[in-house]
PDB file of C-alpha atoms and ligand atoms in Angstrom:
ATOM      1  CA  MET A 760     -31.755 134.038 209.467  1.00  0.00           C
ATOM      2  CA  GLN A 761     -33.457 137.380 210.036  1.00  0.00           C
ATOM      3  CA  THR A 762     -32.824 138.671 213.525  1.00  0.00           C
ATOM      4  CA  GLY A 763     -34.055 142.199 213.239  1.00  0.00           C
ATOM      5  CA  LEU A 764     -36.789 144.647 212.433  1.00  0.00           C
ATOM      6  CA  PHE A 765     -36.522 147.883 210.493  1.00  0.00           C
ATOM      7  CA  ILE A 766     -38.724 150.642 211.892  1.00  0.00           C
ATOM      8  CA  THR A 767     -39.975 153.237 209.461  1.00  0.00           C
ATOM      9  CA  ALA A 768     -42.796 155.776 209.631  1.00  0.00           C
ATOM     10  CA  THR A 769     -45.110 157.888 207.547  1.00  0.00           C
ATOM     11  CA  ASP A 770     -43.092 160.999 208.381  1.00  0.00           C
ATOM     12  CA  THR A 771     -40.479 162.517 210.616  1.00  0.00           C
ATOM     13  CA  ASP A 772     -41.491 163.011 214.271  1.00  0.00           C
ATOM     14  CA  THR A 773     -44.106 160.256 214.055  1.00  0.00           C
ATOM     15  CA  GLY A 774     -42.513 158.247 216.836  1.00  0.00           C
ATOM     16  CA  LYS A 775     -39.969 155.836 215.302  1.00  0.00           C
ATOM     17  CA  THR A 776     -37.450 156.447 218.084  1.00  0.00           C
ATOM     18  CA  PHE A 777     -40.068 156.309 220.828  1.00  0.00           C
ATOM     19  CA  ILE A 778     -41.598 153.051 219.586  1.00  0.00           C
ATOM     20  CA  THR A 779     -38.216 151.478 218.760  1.00  0.00           C
ATOM     21  CA  GLY A 780     -36.996 152.397 222.245  1.00  0.00           C
ATOM     22  CA  ALA A 781     -40.159 151.021 223.864  1.00  0.00           C
ATOM     23  CA  ILE A 782     -39.778 147.689 222.038  1.00  0.00           C
ATOM     24  CA  ALA A 783     -36.042 147.535 222.836  1.00  0.00           C
ATOM     25  CA  ALA A 784     -36.660 148.271 226.528  1.00  0.00           C
ATOM     26  CA  ALA A 785     -39.303 145.536 226.749  1.00  0.00           C
ATOM     27  CA  ILE A 786     -37.052 142.979 225.039  1.00  0.00           C
ATOM     28  CA  LYS A 787     -34.111 143.938 227.260  1.00  0.00           C
ATOM     29  CA  ALA A 788     -36.322 143.592 230.351  1.00  0.00           C
ATOM     30  CA  ARG A 789     -36.932 139.974 229.283  1.00  0.00           C
ATOM     31  CA  GLY A 790     -33.199 139.365 229.507  1.00  0.00           C
ATOM     32  CA  ILE A 791     -32.628 139.203 225.760  1.00  0.00           C
ATOM     33  CA  THR A 792     -29.689 141.016 224.164  1.00  0.00           C
ATOM     34  CA  VAL A 793     -31.113 143.717 221.937  1.00  0.00           C
ATOM     35  CA  GLY A 794     -29.105 145.757 219.481  1.00  0.00           C
ATOM     36  CA  VAL A 795     -30.203 149.151 218.195  1.00  0.00           C
ATOM     37  CA  VAL A 796     -29.015 151.099 215.172  1.00  0.00           C
ATOM     38  CA  LYS A 797     -29.741 154.598 213.909  1.00  0.00           C
ATOM     39  CA  PRO A 798     -27.576 154.403 210.781  1.00  0.00           C
ATOM     40  CA  VAL A 799     -27.708 158.119 210.011  1.00  0.00           C
ATOM     41  CA  ALA A 800     -28.996 160.959 212.147  1.00  0.00           C
ATOM     42  CA  SER A 801     -29.363 164.613 211.264  1.00  0.00           C
ATOM     43  CA  GLY A 802     -30.092 167.479 213.634  1.00  0.00           C
ATOM     44  CA  GLY A 803     -27.270 166.313 215.923  1.00  0.00           C
ATOM     45  CA  THR A 804     -26.053 168.570 218.718  1.00  0.00           C
ATOM     46  CA  ALA A 805     -22.613 169.013 220.271  1.00  0.00           C
ATOM     47  CA  ASP A 806     -22.005 167.324 223.638  1.00  0.00           C
ATOM     48  CA  SER A 807     -19.788 168.786 226.384  1.00  0.00           C
ATOM     49  CA  SER A 808     -16.654 167.744 224.473  1.00  0.00           C
ATOM     50  CA  GLY A 809     -17.892 169.250 221.202  1.00  0.00           C
ATOM     51  CA  ARG A 810     -18.707 165.884 219.598  1.00  0.00           C
ATOM     52  CA  LEU A 811     -21.914 165.737 217.534  1.00  0.00           C
ATOM     53  CA  VAL A 812     -24.426 163.371 219.104  1.00  0.00           C
ATOM     54  CA  SER A 813     -27.874 162.214 218.077  1.00  0.00           C
ATOM     55  CA  ALA A 814     -30.684 162.378 220.646  1.00  0.00           C
ATOM     56  CA  ASP A 815     -32.275 159.392 218.863  1.00  0.00           C
ATOM     57  CA  ALA A 816     -29.152 157.292 219.424  1.00  0.00           C
ATOM     58  CA  THR A 817     -29.000 158.392 223.085  1.00  0.00           C
ATOM     59  CA  PHE A 818     -32.615 157.287 223.622  1.00  0.00           C
ATOM     60  CA  LEU A 819     -32.117 153.962 221.832  1.00  0.00           C
ATOM     61  CA  MET A 820     -28.905 153.219 223.762  1.00  0.00           C
ATOM     62  CA  LEU A 821     -30.666 153.923 227.059  1.00  0.00           C
ATOM     63  CA  ALA A 822     -33.474 151.578 226.009  1.00  0.00           C
ATOM     64  CA  ALA A 823     -31.091 148.785 224.971  1.00  0.00           C
ATOM     65  CA  GLY A 824     -28.809 149.233 227.980  1.00  0.00           C
ATOM     66  CA  MET A 825     -25.811 150.198 225.862  1.00  0.00           C
ATOM     67  CA  GLY A 826     -23.064 152.381 227.240  1.00  0.00           C
ATOM     68  CA  GLU A 827     -21.520 155.451 225.607  1.00  0.00           C
ATOM     69  CA  ALA A 828     -18.614 153.365 224.268  1.00  0.00           C
ATOM     70  CA  ARG A 829     -20.967 151.797 221.731  1.00  0.00           C
ATOM     71  CA  ARG A 830     -22.315 155.054 220.275  1.00  0.00           C
ATOM     72  CA  GLN A 831     -20.315 154.718 217.054  1.00  0.00           C
ATOM     73  CA  GLN A 832     -21.713 151.209 216.479  1.00  0.00           C
ATOM     74  CA  VAL A 833     -25.243 152.476 217.055  1.00  0.00           C
ATOM     75  CA  ASN A 834     -24.965 155.692 215.077  1.00  0.00           C
ATOM     76  CA  PRO A 835     -21.986 155.862 212.727  1.00  0.00           C
ATOM     77  CA  VAL A 836     -23.077 159.068 211.000  1.00  0.00           C
ATOM     78  CA  CYS A 837     -24.408 162.105 212.882  1.00  0.00           C
ATOM     79  CA  LEU A 838     -24.905 165.387 211.031  1.00  0.00           C
ATOM     80  CA  ALA A 839     -25.694 168.808 212.459  1.00  0.00           C
ATOM     81  CA  PRO A 840     -28.154 170.288 209.934  1.00  0.00           C
ATOM     82  CA  ALA A 841     -31.747 169.266 210.612  1.00  0.00           C
ATOM     83  CA  LEU A 842     -32.179 168.283 206.966  1.00  0.00           C
ATOM     84  CA  THR A 843     -32.711 165.042 205.116  1.00  0.00           C
ATOM     85  CA  PRO A 844     -29.415 163.096 205.476  1.00  0.00           C
ATOM     86  CA  ALA A 845     -28.384 163.336 201.809  1.00  0.00           C
ATOM     87  CA  VAL A 846     -28.611 167.133 201.999  1.00  0.00           C
ATOM     88  CA  ALA A 847     -27.301 167.463 205.567  1.00  0.00           C
ATOM     89  CA  ALA A 848     -24.225 165.498 204.454  1.00  0.00           C
ATOM     90  CA  VAL A 849     -23.508 167.735 201.452  1.00  0.00           C
ATOM     91  CA  GLU A 850     -24.027 170.844 203.616  1.00  0.00           C
ATOM     92  CA  SER A 851     -21.543 169.415 206.132  1.00  0.00           C
ATOM     93  CA  GLY A 852     -18.979 168.346 203.513  1.00  0.00           C
ATOM     94  CA  VAL A 853     -19.473 164.709 204.495  1.00  0.00           C
ATOM     95  CA  THR A 854     -19.658 161.718 202.131  1.00  0.00           C
ATOM     96  CA  ILE A 855     -22.035 159.015 203.316  1.00  0.00           C
ATOM     97  CA  ASP A 856     -20.743 155.536 202.602  1.00  0.00           C
ATOM     98  CA  VAL A 857     -23.877 153.457 202.153  1.00  0.00           C
ATOM     99  CA  ALA A 858     -21.910 150.203 202.304  1.00  0.00           C
ATOM    100  CA  GLN A 859     -20.610 151.273 205.721  1.00  0.00           C
ATOM    101  CA  LEU A 860     -24.187 151.841 206.975  1.00  0.00           C
ATOM    102  CA  ILE A 861     -25.151 148.356 205.813  1.00  0.00           C
ATOM    103  CA  GLY A 862     -21.979 146.919 207.364  1.00  0.00           C
ATOM    104  CA  ILE A 863     -22.617 148.582 210.748  1.00  0.00           C
ATOM    105  CA  SER A 864     -26.196 147.306 210.727  1.00  0.00           C
ATOM    106  CA  ARG A 865     -25.098 143.763 209.851  1.00  0.00           C
ATOM    107  CA  ALA A 866     -22.456 143.859 212.584  1.00  0.00           C
ATOM    108  CA  MET A 867     -25.107 144.768 215.160  1.00  0.00           C
ATOM    109  CA  LEU A 868     -27.401 142.040 213.795  1.00  0.00           C
ATOM    110  CA  ALA A 869     -24.552 139.558 214.172  1.00  0.00           C
ATOM    111  CA  CYS A 870     -23.684 140.428 217.773  1.00  0.00           C
ATOM    112  CA  SER A 871     -27.207 140.782 219.252  1.00  0.00           C
ATOM    113  CA  ALA A 872     -29.979 138.232 219.712  1.00  0.00           C
ATOM    114  CA  VAL A 873     -32.343 140.704 218.051  1.00  0.00           C
ATOM    115  CA  THR A 874     -31.724 144.111 216.516  1.00  0.00           C
ATOM    116  CA  LEU A 875     -33.975 147.081 215.891  1.00  0.00           C
ATOM    117  CA  ILE A 876     -32.934 149.489 213.157  1.00  0.00           C
ATOM    118  CA  GLU A 877     -34.551 152.912 213.027  1.00  0.00           C
ATOM    119  CA  GLY A 878     -34.877 154.618 209.669  1.00  0.00           C
ATOM    120  CA  VAL A 879     -34.808 158.348 209.061  1.00  0.00           C
ATOM    121  CA  GLY A 880     -37.913 160.398 208.255  1.00  0.00           C
ATOM    122  CA  GLY A 881     -40.183 158.353 205.986  1.00  0.00           C
ATOM    123  CA  ILE A 882     -39.507 155.464 203.624  1.00  0.00           C
ATOM    124  CA  THR A 883     -38.374 157.613 200.681  1.00  0.00           C
ATOM    125  CA  ALA A 884     -36.062 159.901 202.668  1.00  0.00           C
ATOM    126  CA  PRO A 885     -32.772 160.179 200.739  1.00  0.00           C
ATOM    127  CA  LEU A 886     -29.816 158.896 202.768  1.00  0.00           C
ATOM    128  CA  TRP A 887     -27.148 159.693 200.181  1.00  0.00           C
ATOM    129  CA  GLN A 888     -27.760 161.111 196.698  1.00  0.00           C
ATOM    130  CA  ASP A 889     -30.645 158.992 195.334  1.00  0.00           C
ATOM    131  CA  TYR A 890     -30.176 156.118 197.788  1.00  0.00           C
ATOM    132  CA  LEU A 891     -33.342 156.066 199.904  1.00  0.00           C
ATOM    133  CA  VAL A 892     -34.343 154.534 203.243  1.00  0.00           C
ATOM    134  CA  ALA A 893     -36.292 152.021 201.127  1.00  0.00           C
ATOM    135  CA  ASP A 894     -33.056 150.949 199.411  1.00  0.00           C
ATOM    136  CA  MET A 895     -31.471 150.279 202.784  1.00  0.00           C
ATOM    137  CA  MET A 896     -34.530 148.281 203.894  1.00  0.00           C
ATOM    138  CA  LEU A 897     -34.210 146.168 200.744  1.00  0.00           C
ATOM    139  CA  ALA A 898     -30.478 145.693 201.211  1.00  0.00           C
ATOM    140  CA  LEU A 899     -30.930 144.469 204.795  1.00  0.00           C
ATOM    141  CA  GLY A 900     -33.947 142.308 203.945  1.00  0.00           C
ATOM    142  CA  LEU A 901     -35.519 142.690 207.384  1.00  0.00           C
ATOM    143  CA  PRO A 902     -39.256 142.853 208.034  1.00  0.00           C
ATOM    144  CA  GLY A 903     -40.446 146.433 208.437  1.00  0.00           C
ATOM    145  CA  LEU A 904     -42.715 148.042 210.995  1.00  0.00           C
ATOM    146  CA  LEU A 905     -44.593 151.165 209.977  1.00  0.00           C
ATOM    147  CA  VAL A 906     -45.288 153.782 212.666  1.00  0.00           C
ATOM    148  CA  THR A 907     -48.199 156.092 211.874  1.00  0.00           C
ATOM    149  CA  ARG A 908     -50.263 158.859 213.448  1.00  0.00           C
ATOM    150  CA  PRO A 909     -53.854 158.318 214.578  1.00  0.00           C
ATOM    151  CA  GLY A 910     -55.378 161.600 213.333  1.00  0.00           C
ATOM    152  CA  LEU A 911     -56.516 163.364 210.200  1.00  0.00           C
ATOM    153  CA  GLY A 912     -54.307 162.731 207.147  1.00  0.00           C
ATOM    154  CA  THR A 913     -52.982 159.409 208.346  1.00  0.00           C
ATOM    155  CA  ILE A 914     -54.970 157.275 205.883  1.00  0.00           C
ATOM    156  CA  ASN A 915     -53.303 158.952 202.933  1.00  0.00           C
ATOM    157  CA  HIS A 916     -49.778 158.891 204.403  1.00  0.00           C
ATOM    158  CA  THR A 917     -50.063 155.315 205.614  1.00  0.00           C
ATOM    159  CA  VAL A 918     -51.599 153.892 202.441  1.00  0.00           C
ATOM    160  CA  LEU A 919     -49.060 155.652 200.208  1.00  0.00           C
ATOM    161  CA  THR A 920     -46.173 154.380 202.329  1.00  0.00           C
ATOM    162  CA  ALA A 921     -47.503 150.821 202.360  1.00  0.00           C
ATOM    163  CA  LYS A 922     -48.132 150.840 198.590  1.00  0.00           C
ATOM    164  CA  TYR A 923     -44.659 152.194 197.903  1.00  0.00           C
ATOM    165  CA  ALA A 924     -43.126 149.526 200.129  1.00  0.00           C
ATOM    166  CA  SER A 925     -45.083 146.819 198.350  1.00  0.00           C
ATOM    167  CA  GLN A 926     -44.115 148.208 194.927  1.00  0.00           C
ATOM    168  CA  ARG A 927     -40.447 148.076 195.929  1.00  0.00           C
ATOM    169  CA  GLY A 928     -40.757 144.519 197.270  1.00  0.00           C
ATOM    170  CA  ILE A 929     -40.324 145.544 200.925  1.00  0.00           C
ATOM    171  CA  GLN A 930     -42.145 143.309 203.382  1.00  0.00           C
ATOM    172  CA  LEU A 931     -43.965 145.250 206.110  1.00  0.00           C
ATOM    173  CA  ALA A 932     -45.018 143.120 209.075  1.00  0.00           C
ATOM    174  CA  GLY A 933     -47.601 145.632 210.206  1.00  0.00           C
ATOM    175  CA  ILE A 934     -48.454 149.041 211.538  1.00  0.00           C
ATOM    176  CA  ILE A 935     -48.145 150.686 214.946  1.00  0.00           C
ATOM    177  CA  ILE A 936     -50.406 153.665 215.542  1.00  0.00           C
ATOM    178  CA  ASN A 937     -48.551 155.955 217.908  1.00  0.00           C
ATOM    179  CA  ARG A 938     -50.140 158.410 220.376  1.00  0.00           C
ATOM    180  CA  TRP A 939     -53.431 156.478 220.249  1.00  0.00           C
ATOM    181  CA  PRO A 940     -55.893 158.435 222.456  1.00  0.00           C
ATOM    182  CA  GLU A 941     -57.589 155.382 223.998  1.00  0.00           C
ATOM    183  CA  GLU A 942     -59.804 157.358 226.405  1.00  0.00           C
ATOM    184  CA  ARG A 943     -60.838 159.898 223.769  1.00  0.00           C
ATOM    185  CA  VAL A 944     -61.173 157.800 220.622  1.00  0.00           C
ATOM    186  CA  THR A 945     -63.775 159.157 218.223  1.00  0.00           C
ATOM    187  CA  VAL A 946     -65.123 158.099 214.852  1.00  0.00           C
ATOM    188  CA  ARG A 947     -62.023 159.768 213.383  1.00  0.00           C
ATOM    189  CA  GLU A 948     -59.492 157.364 214.934  1.00  0.00           C
ATOM    190  CA  ARG A 949     -61.774 154.330 214.631  1.00  0.00           C
ATOM    191  CA  SER A 950     -62.431 154.924 210.936  1.00  0.00           C
ATOM    192  CA  ASN A 951     -58.779 155.751 210.263  1.00  0.00           C
ATOM    193  CA  LEU A 952     -57.762 152.404 211.734  1.00  0.00           C
ATOM    194  CA  GLU A 953     -60.381 150.506 209.719  1.00  0.00           C
ATOM    195  CA  TYR A 954     -59.469 152.224 206.455  1.00  0.00           C
ATOM    196  CA  ILE A 955     -55.764 151.735 207.063  1.00  0.00           C
ATOM    197  CA  GLU A 956     -56.156 147.994 207.600  1.00  0.00           C
ATOM    198  CA  ARG A 957     -58.511 147.579 204.648  1.00  0.00           C
ATOM    199  CA  LEU A 958     -56.591 149.695 202.145  1.00  0.00           C
ATOM    200  CA  THR A 959     -53.112 148.472 203.052  1.00  0.00           C
ATOM    201  CA  GLY A 960     -53.993 144.844 203.772  1.00  0.00           C
ATOM    202  CA  LEU A 961     -51.623 145.127 206.750  1.00  0.00           C
ATOM    203  CA  PRO A 962     -52.535 144.467 210.381  1.00  0.00           C
ATOM    204  CA  VAL A 963     -52.442 147.212 212.984  1.00  0.00           C
ATOM    205  CA  LEU A 964     -50.219 145.395 215.476  1.00  0.00           C
ATOM    206  CA  GLY A 965     -50.349 147.977 218.216  1.00  0.00           C
ATOM    207  CA  LYS A 966     -51.927 151.220 219.391  1.00  0.00           C
ATOM    208  CA  PHE A 967     -49.477 153.005 221.642  1.00  0.00           C
ATOM    209  CA  PRO A 968     -50.603 155.794 223.993  1.00  0.00           C
ATOM    210  CA  ALA A 969     -49.039 159.224 224.459  1.00  0.00           C
ATOM    211  CA  VAL A 970     -46.821 158.898 227.528  1.00  0.00           C
ATOM    212  CA  PRO A 971     -46.451 161.927 229.796  1.00  0.00           C
ATOM    213  CA  GLY A 972     -43.068 163.069 231.124  1.00  0.00           C
ATOM    214  CA  VAL A 973     -39.492 162.885 229.917  1.00  0.00           C
ATOM    215  CA  ILE A 974     -37.733 159.530 229.568  1.00  0.00           C
ATOM    216  CA  SER A 975     -34.059 160.134 230.287  1.00  0.00           C
ATOM    217  CA  ASP A 976     -33.103 157.550 232.917  1.00  0.00           C
ATOM    218  CA  GLN A 977     -33.348 153.802 233.531  1.00  0.00           C
ATOM    219  CA  THR A 978     -36.342 154.150 235.867  1.00  0.00           C
ATOM    220  CA  ALA A 979     -38.461 155.976 233.303  1.00  0.00           C
ATOM    221  CA  MET A 980     -37.261 153.571 230.598  1.00  0.00           C
ATOM    222  CA  ALA A 981     -38.310 150.605 232.743  1.00  0.00           C
ATOM    223  CA  ARG A 982     -41.804 152.149 232.951  1.00  0.00           C
ATOM    224  CA  LEU A 983     -41.833 152.481 229.161  1.00  0.00           C
ATOM    225  CA  ALA A 984     -40.922 148.779 228.903  1.00  0.00           C
ATOM    226  CA  VAL A 985     -43.982 147.916 231.007  1.00  0.00           C
ATOM    227  CA  LEU A 986     -46.192 150.027 228.724  1.00  0.00           C
ATOM    228  CA  ALA A 987     -44.671 148.320 225.678  1.00  0.00           C
ATOM    229  CA  GLU A 988     -45.537 144.897 227.122  1.00  0.00           C
ATOM    230  CA  LYS A 989     -49.105 146.126 227.650  1.00  0.00           C
ATOM    231  CA  HIS A 990     -49.720 147.823 224.308  1.00  0.00           C
ATOM    232  CA  LEU A 991     -47.411 146.115 221.819  1.00  0.00           C
ATOM    233  CA  PRO A 992     -47.147 142.439 220.757  1.00  0.00           C
ATOM    234  CA  ILE A 993     -43.588 141.885 221.992  1.00  0.00           C
ATOM    235  CA  ASP A 994     -43.835 138.077 221.652  1.00  0.00           C
ATOM    236  CA  HIS A 995     -44.879 138.501 218.028  1.00  0.00           C
ATOM    237  CA  PHE A 996     -41.981 140.877 217.333  1.00  0.00           C
ATOM    238  CA  ILE A 997     -39.488 138.445 218.845  1.00  0.00           C
ATOM    239  CA  LYS A 998     -40.935 135.618 216.746  1.00  0.00           C
ATOM    240  CA  LEU A 999     -40.764 137.785 213.625  1.00  0.00           C
ATOM    241  CA  MET A1000     -37.116 138.451 214.298  1.00  0.00           C
ATOM    242  CA  THR A1001     -35.989 135.015 215.371  1.00  0.00           C
ATOM    243  CA  GLY A1002     -38.343 132.643 213.648  1.00  0.00           C
ATOM    244  CA  GLY A1003     -39.588 131.429 217.026  1.00  0.00           C
ATOM    245  CA  GLY A1004     -36.659 131.155 219.410  1.00  0.00           C
ATOM    246  CA  CYS A1005     -34.333 133.604 221.051  1.00  0.00           C
ATOM    247  CA  SER A1006     -31.521 133.030 223.514  1.00  0.00           C
ATOM    248  CA  ALA A1007     -32.004 134.855 226.808  1.00  0.00           C
ATOM    249  CA  ASP A1008     -28.389 135.752 227.365  1.00  0.00           C
ATOM    250  CA  GLY A1009     -28.745 139.100 229.082  1.00  0.00           C
ATOM    251  CA  ASN A1010     -27.533 142.507 228.030  1.00  0.00           C
ATOM    252  CA  THR A1011     -24.580 144.334 229.427  1.00  0.00           C
ATOM    253  CA  ALA A1012     -23.939 148.035 229.279  1.00  0.00           C
ATOM    254  CA  ARG A1013     -20.353 148.794 228.386  1.00  0.00           C
TER     255      ARG A1013
HETATM  256  N1  ATP B1458     -46.168 157.812 222.486  1.00  0.00           N
HETATM  257  C1  ATP B1458     -45.504 158.927 222.802  1.00  0.00           C
HETATM  258  N2  ATP B1458     -45.694 159.529 224.012  1.00  0.00           N
HETATM  259  C2  ATP B1458     -45.034 160.651 224.356  1.00  0.00           C
HETATM  260  N3  ATP B1458     -44.140 161.271 223.565  1.00  0.00           N
HETATM  261  C3  ATP B1458     -43.908 160.722 222.344  1.00  0.00           C
HETATM  262  C4  ATP B1458     -44.573 159.543 221.912  1.00  0.00           C
HETATM  263  N4  ATP B1458     -44.137 159.248 220.678  1.00  0.00           N
HETATM  264  C5  ATP B1458     -43.250 160.190 220.360  1.00  0.00           C
HETATM  265  N5  ATP B1458     -43.114 161.084 221.338  1.00  0.00           N
HETATM  266  C6  ATP B1458     -42.238 162.277 221.341  1.00  0.00           C
HETATM  267  O1  ATP B1458     -42.487 162.957 220.110  1.00  0.00           O
HETATM  268  C7  ATP B1458     -41.264 163.412 219.543  1.00  0.00           C
HETATM  269  C8  ATP B1458     -41.073 162.760 218.172  1.00  0.00           C
HETATM  270  O2  ATP B1458     -40.983 161.346 218.347  1.00  0.00           O
HETATM  271  P1  ATP B1458     -39.745 160.528 217.771  1.00  0.00           P
HETATM  272  O3  ATP B1458     -38.470 161.234 218.042  1.00  0.00           O
HETATM  273  O4  ATP B1458     -39.871 159.137 218.275  1.00  0.00           O
HETATM  274  O5  ATP B1458     -40.077 160.613 216.202  1.00  0.00           O
HETATM  275  P2  ATP B1458     -39.223 160.013 214.987  1.00  0.00           P
HETATM  276  O6  ATP B1458     -40.185 159.429 214.025  1.00  0.00           O
HETATM  277  O7  ATP B1458     -38.193 159.108 215.539  1.00  0.00           O
HETATM  278  O8  ATP B1458     -38.544 161.311 214.354  1.00  0.00           O
HETATM  279  P3  ATP B1458     -37.233 161.385 213.411  1.00  0.00           P
HETATM  280  O9  ATP B1458     -37.739 161.286 212.010  1.00  0.00           O
HETATM  281  O10 ATP B1458     -36.667 162.732 213.742  1.00  0.00           O
HETATM  282  O11 ATP B1458     -36.304 160.273 213.783  1.00  0.00           O
HETATM  283  C9  ATP B1458     -40.160 163.073 220.549  1.00  0.00           C
HETATM  284  O12 ATP B1458     -39.977 164.184 221.405  1.00  0.00           O
HETATM  285  C10 ATP B1458     -40.752 161.904 221.328  1.00  0.00           C
HETATM  286  O13 ATP B1458     -40.227 161.783 222.634  1.00  0.00           O
HETATM  287 MG1   MG B1459     -36.144 159.277 215.434  1.00  0.00          MG
END
């Protein structure tokens, strides 16, 4: 049974981590064990002990209530160069074992009621040699969520991503438009949304606002969970992942 969602986007910096974290925080706040995975991260930075860490993994772990001890399960590969993973790995003298990435993801899927897996960049970002994010999505067989921008250029990026996914046989459950300017929506955003739905045939499942401030502690993350409940169809996501039911067995930080 599918118990996860794979979050991809039209581009890097579109909001995969932010949206994945928001969904994870909302699910955790319901008392459901949520796993998070960032299989490969680039642009990692050294922590106080010199270990490379991914800010994406840190954010996702905070959202899911996972302690530092689980970092390796969440993010098995963290590379320093801010390059596409396949290139960052070669530059770092690292070999990426794709089977290991799949294995880590499956392990998280097996030990959590639901699991959210964040991709890297967009759907055709190379993870290792010619193995793309899309190949990993196919291997895991999870429904995908596509995070997009609201502004100019988004129709093209979103339609191309959706068509590529469809061509590859990847099932996208829908689209989340991130940084939706609810109070200042103009014909630009409204028409973008309409075109995106019509040309992709996919539903826009959520329009998420830009949230002010930094989210780096449990209090701010709890506020993000409330916003996720307001702006995103959390029930629908849980149903997508569990086929209707989900055990509410709590989540413990280790
Ligand atoms: N709705 C939002 N409100 C406020 N800040 C946001 C929002 N969405 C994203 N951001 C911020 O924008 C930046 C890029 O977002 P994010 O890291 O989620 O993108 P990404 O798609 O995960 O990028 P990458 O490809 O590097 O993984 C981050 O600093 C994030 O905190
Ligand atoms: Mg990210």
